[in-house]
Amino acid sequence: MEKSPAKTKTTAIYGGSFNPIHTGHTQLAQWLVDQGYADELWFLVSPLNPLKQEASSTLLPDDVRLRLAQLAVPQSRRSPLRVSDFELSQPRPSYMAHTLEALRRRYPRRHFVLLIGADNWLTFDRWYQPDDILAHHPILVYPREGYPIDRTQLPPTVTLLPDAPLFPTSSTTIRTAIHEGRCQGEWLHARVWEEIQRMGYYL
């Protein structure tokens, strides 16, 4: 008797520097899975974004940001959320088009969708090979305050998530608060905040 083919799993890719990862990231990821947009989500910890060279002075090393993400997202077989270092092993400079191509080759039984913020969608035409990404992967766009998106102007494979939770914070805001001594761990997972304090990150 022939075996039935394995079910294709829909995996959302949430790439970012996660500098540092915060509860807004993880709550959005869990919401996405709970709403059925994907079976699982991978936090793809990325090297420096080629479009954000100005942020290099405050970017923690790759292995440190990966560890903080792993502290925020404990790895469990039952959890649909994962932390991945896949992009950190790819050639530099790091481009999402190349990363997604490599993911397709490595995991042919997975269907990858890309999750990005409204701010990134508004600059998507500046990404490396944006048409190639659109040709191979659906894109889910979550709203961010100050970055309005006209859904009627979106390509057919791009979906705006109007009901996605909004979070009034960002990694930039958190870094600044830590540097200025104003942060008490708001928006940070307890183990992440403990590690930041222990190592003196962002001071």
Tab-separated table of C-alpha atoms in Angstrom:
chain	number	residue	atom	x	y	z
A	1	MET	CA	0.000	0.000	0.000
A	2	GLU	CA	1.382	3.373	-1.003
A	3	LYS	CA	1.919	5.952	1.700
A	4	SER	CA	-0.117	9.120	1.382
A	5	PRO	CA	2.029	12.212	0.807
A	6	ALA	CA	2.867	14.241	3.893
A	7	LYS	CA	0.683	17.288	4.441
A	8	THR	CA	2.378	20.522	3.452
A	9	LYS	CA	2.927	22.682	6.519
A	10	THR	CA	2.452	26.443	6.245
A	11	THR	CA	5.334	28.174	7.982
A	12	ALA	CA	5.328	31.925	8.556
A	13	ILE	CA	8.750	33.550	8.437
A	14	TYR	CA	9.121	36.518	10.776
A	15	GLY	CA	12.547	37.945	10.042
A	16	GLY	CA	14.192	40.705	11.995
A	17	SER	CA	17.163	41.788	14.029
A	18	PHE	CA	15.116	41.353	17.247
A	19	ASN	CA	17.372	43.858	18.969
A	20	PRO	CA	15.957	42.992	21.451
A	21	ILE	CA	12.981	40.689	20.991
A	22	HIS	CA	9.959	41.862	23.019
A	23	THR	CA	6.470	40.713	23.953
A	24	GLY	CA	4.939	42.549	21.004
A	25	HIS	CA	6.845	40.235	18.667
A	26	THR	CA	5.771	37.058	20.406
A	27	GLN	CA	2.148	38.085	20.979
A	28	LEU	CA	1.771	38.962	17.303
A	29	ALA	CA	3.294	35.612	16.317
A	30	GLN	CA	0.961	33.659	18.589
A	31	TRP	CA	-2.038	35.630	17.300
A	32	LEU	CA	-1.083	34.824	13.709
A	33	VAL	CA	-1.006	31.099	14.404
A	34	ASP	CA	-4.161	31.193	16.542
A	35	GLN	CA	-6.022	32.898	13.683
A	36	GLY	CA	-5.008	30.137	11.270
A	37	TYR	CA	-2.780	32.187	8.983
A	38	ALA	CA	-0.006	29.616	9.480
A	39	ASP	CA	0.587	26.290	11.172
A	40	GLU	CA	3.770	27.538	12.756
A	41	LEU	CA	5.990	30.606	12.845
A	42	TRP	CA	9.758	30.892	12.795
A	43	PHE	CA	11.498	33.928	14.268
A	44	LEU	CA	14.341	34.268	11.789
A	45	VAL	CA	17.076	36.180	13.604
A	46	SER	CA	18.820	38.227	10.927
A	47	PRO	CA	22.157	39.969	10.472
A	48	LEU	CA	22.158	43.710	9.926
A	49	ASN	CA	19.430	44.757	7.512
A	50	PRO	CA	21.115	46.191	4.368
A	51	LEU	CA	18.561	49.036	4.460
A	52	LYS	CA	19.319	49.915	8.090
A	53	GLN	CA	23.082	50.471	8.151
A	54	GLU	CA	22.603	53.389	10.535
A	55	ALA	CA	21.467	50.940	13.239
A	56	SER	CA	24.769	49.028	13.277
A	57	SER	CA	26.123	50.928	16.302
A	58	THR	CA	23.379	49.595	18.582
A	59	LEU	CA	23.125	46.093	17.114
A	60	LEU	CA	24.103	43.342	19.523
A	61	PRO	CA	26.155	40.438	18.102
A	62	ASP	CA	24.244	37.754	16.220
A	63	ASP	CA	24.715	35.093	18.894
A	64	VAL	CA	23.512	37.419	21.648
A	65	ARG	CA	20.311	38.369	19.840
A	66	LEU	CA	19.720	34.703	19.042
A	67	ARG	CA	20.093	33.783	22.720
A	68	LEU	CA	17.672	36.528	23.801
A	69	ALA	CA	15.142	35.258	21.272
A	70	GLN	CA	15.559	31.713	22.582
A	71	LEU	CA	14.971	32.968	26.121
A	72	ALA	CA	11.749	34.637	24.977
A	73	VAL	CA	10.520	31.635	22.980
A	74	PRO	CA	11.315	28.432	24.875
A	75	GLN	CA	11.642	25.608	22.383
A	76	SER	CA	9.045	22.876	22.716
A	77	ARG	CA	7.800	20.271	20.263
A	78	ARG	CA	4.244	21.311	21.061
A	79	SER	CA	4.827	25.010	20.500
A	80	PRO	CA	4.105	26.409	17.019
A	81	LEU	CA	6.700	29.138	17.597
A	82	ARG	CA	10.365	28.546	16.841
A	83	VAL	CA	13.569	30.568	16.860
A	84	SER	CA	15.794	29.942	13.843
A	85	ASP	CA	19.416	30.828	13.151
A	86	PHE	CA	19.043	29.821	9.488
A	87	GLU	CA	19.716	33.273	8.058
A	88	LEU	CA	22.788	33.784	10.226
A	89	SER	CA	24.503	30.976	8.301
A	90	GLN	CA	23.748	32.471	4.882
A	91	PRO	CA	26.234	34.524	2.813
A	92	ARG	CA	26.453	38.241	3.561
A	93	PRO	CA	25.012	40.710	2.848
A	94	SER	CA	21.811	39.036	3.910
A	95	TYR	CA	18.863	39.396	1.555
A	96	MET	CA	15.442	37.900	2.276
A	97	ALA	CA	15.081	36.796	-1.359
A	98	HIS	CA	18.189	34.619	-1.019
A	99	THR	CA	17.131	33.341	2.397
A	100	LEU	CA	13.698	32.300	1.173
A	101	GLU	CA	15.217	30.577	-1.846
A	102	ALA	CA	17.519	28.616	0.460
A	103	LEU	CA	14.592	27.726	2.737
A	104	ARG	CA	12.617	26.384	-0.227
A	105	ARG	CA	15.521	24.120	-1.163
A	106	ARG	CA	16.122	22.928	2.397
A	107	TYR	CA	12.468	22.356	3.301
A	108	PRO	CA	10.567	21.398	0.131
A	109	ARG	CA	7.566	20.112	2.122
A	110	ARG	CA	6.944	23.457	3.782
A	111	HIS	CA	4.965	26.338	2.314
A	112	PHE	CA	6.616	29.554	3.454
A	113	VAL	CA	4.725	32.810	3.896
A	114	LEU	CA	6.466	36.038	4.850
A	115	LEU	CA	5.295	38.232	7.728
A	116	ILE	CA	6.405	41.873	7.625
A	117	GLY	CA	5.322	45.153	9.166
A	118	ALA	CA	3.542	47.957	7.337
A	119	ASP	CA	6.734	50.035	7.522
A	120	ASN	CA	8.622	47.330	5.644
A	121	TRP	CA	5.886	46.938	3.061
A	122	LEU	CA	6.081	50.662	2.249
A	123	THR	CA	9.770	50.193	1.377
A	124	PHE	CA	9.357	46.737	-0.142
A	125	ASP	CA	10.166	47.996	-3.641
A	126	ARG	CA	13.666	48.815	-2.326
A	127	TRP	CA	14.279	45.249	-1.167
A	128	TYR	CA	16.572	43.006	-3.139
A	129	GLN	CA	14.575	41.132	-5.820
A	130	PRO	CA	11.125	41.982	-4.444
A	131	ASP	CA	9.401	40.524	-7.513
A	132	ASP	CA	11.046	37.165	-6.889
A	133	ILE	CA	9.712	37.138	-3.327
A	134	LEU	CA	6.209	37.997	-4.539
A	135	ALA	CA	6.389	35.276	-7.188
A	136	HIS	CA	7.102	32.526	-4.672
A	137	HIS	CA	5.622	33.593	-1.338
A	138	PRO	CA	2.405	35.110	-0.007
A	139	ILE	CA	3.080	38.107	2.224
A	140	LEU	CA	1.194	38.989	5.405
A	141	VAL	CA	1.439	42.639	6.472
A	142	TYR	CA	0.703	43.636	10.051
A	143	PRO	CA	-0.271	47.252	10.748
A	144	ARG	CA	1.991	49.715	12.516
A	145	GLU	CA	0.983	53.150	13.741
A	146	GLY	CA	2.060	55.890	11.367
A	147	TYR	CA	2.343	53.599	8.329
A	148	PRO	CA	-1.040	53.580	6.577
A	149	ILE	CA	-1.648	50.877	3.970
A	150	ASP	CA	-4.312	51.055	1.249
A	151	ARG	CA	-5.422	47.455	0.927
A	152	THR	CA	-7.034	48.156	-2.452
A	153	GLN	CA	-3.556	48.807	-3.869
A	154	LEU	CA	-2.020	45.558	-2.644
A	155	PRO	CA	-1.019	42.752	-5.041
A	156	PRO	CA	-3.240	39.642	-4.929
A	157	THR	CA	-0.753	37.632	-2.862
A	158	VAL	CA	-0.307	40.324	-0.203
A	159	THR	CA	-2.733	40.364	2.729
A	160	LEU	CA	-3.141	43.196	5.214
A	161	LEU	CA	-3.995	41.931	8.692
A	162	PRO	CA	-6.382	44.651	9.876
A	163	ASP	CA	-7.319	42.848	13.086
A	164	ALA	CA	-3.751	42.121	14.173
A	165	PRO	CA	-2.939	43.538	17.614
A	166	LEU	CA	-1.080	46.840	17.706
A	167	PHE	CA	1.726	47.315	20.215
A	168	PRO	CA	2.773	50.818	21.308
A	169	THR	CA	6.455	49.989	21.520
A	170	SER	CA	9.442	49.013	19.405
A	171	SER	CA	12.907	47.612	19.931
A	172	THR	CA	14.297	51.110	19.299
A	173	THR	CA	12.140	52.596	22.062
A	174	ILE	CA	13.153	49.832	24.454
A	175	ARG	CA	16.870	50.268	23.705
A	176	THR	CA	16.603	53.991	24.348
A	177	ALA	CA	14.748	53.451	27.616
A	178	ILE	CA	17.390	50.975	28.794
A	179	HIS	CA	20.219	53.332	27.840
A	180	GLU	CA	18.577	56.203	29.717
A	181	GLY	CA	17.809	54.103	32.777
A	182	ARG	CA	14.045	54.365	32.343
A	183	CYS	CA	13.294	50.728	31.565
A	184	GLN	CA	11.843	48.454	34.235
A	185	GLY	CA	11.407	45.515	31.893
A	186	GLU	CA	8.165	46.668	30.302
A	187	TRP	CA	7.442	44.779	27.080
A	188	LEU	CA	10.295	42.367	27.747
A	189	HIS	CA	10.018	38.730	28.732
A	190	ALA	CA	11.291	38.225	32.274
A	191	ARG	CA	14.219	36.017	31.268
A	192	VAL	CA	15.205	38.457	28.498
A	193	TRP	CA	15.150	41.407	30.883
A	194	GLU	CA	17.200	39.473	33.445
A	195	GLU	CA	19.823	38.639	30.802
A	196	ILE	CA	19.984	42.240	29.558
A	197	GLN	CA	20.518	43.490	33.100
A	198	ARG	CA	23.059	40.789	33.940
A	199	MET	CA	25.171	41.517	30.856
A	200	GLY	CA	24.649	45.271	30.762
A	201	TYR	CA	23.332	45.328	27.198
A	202	TYR	CA	22.296	48.658	25.622
A	203	LEU	CA	23.814	50.762	28.415
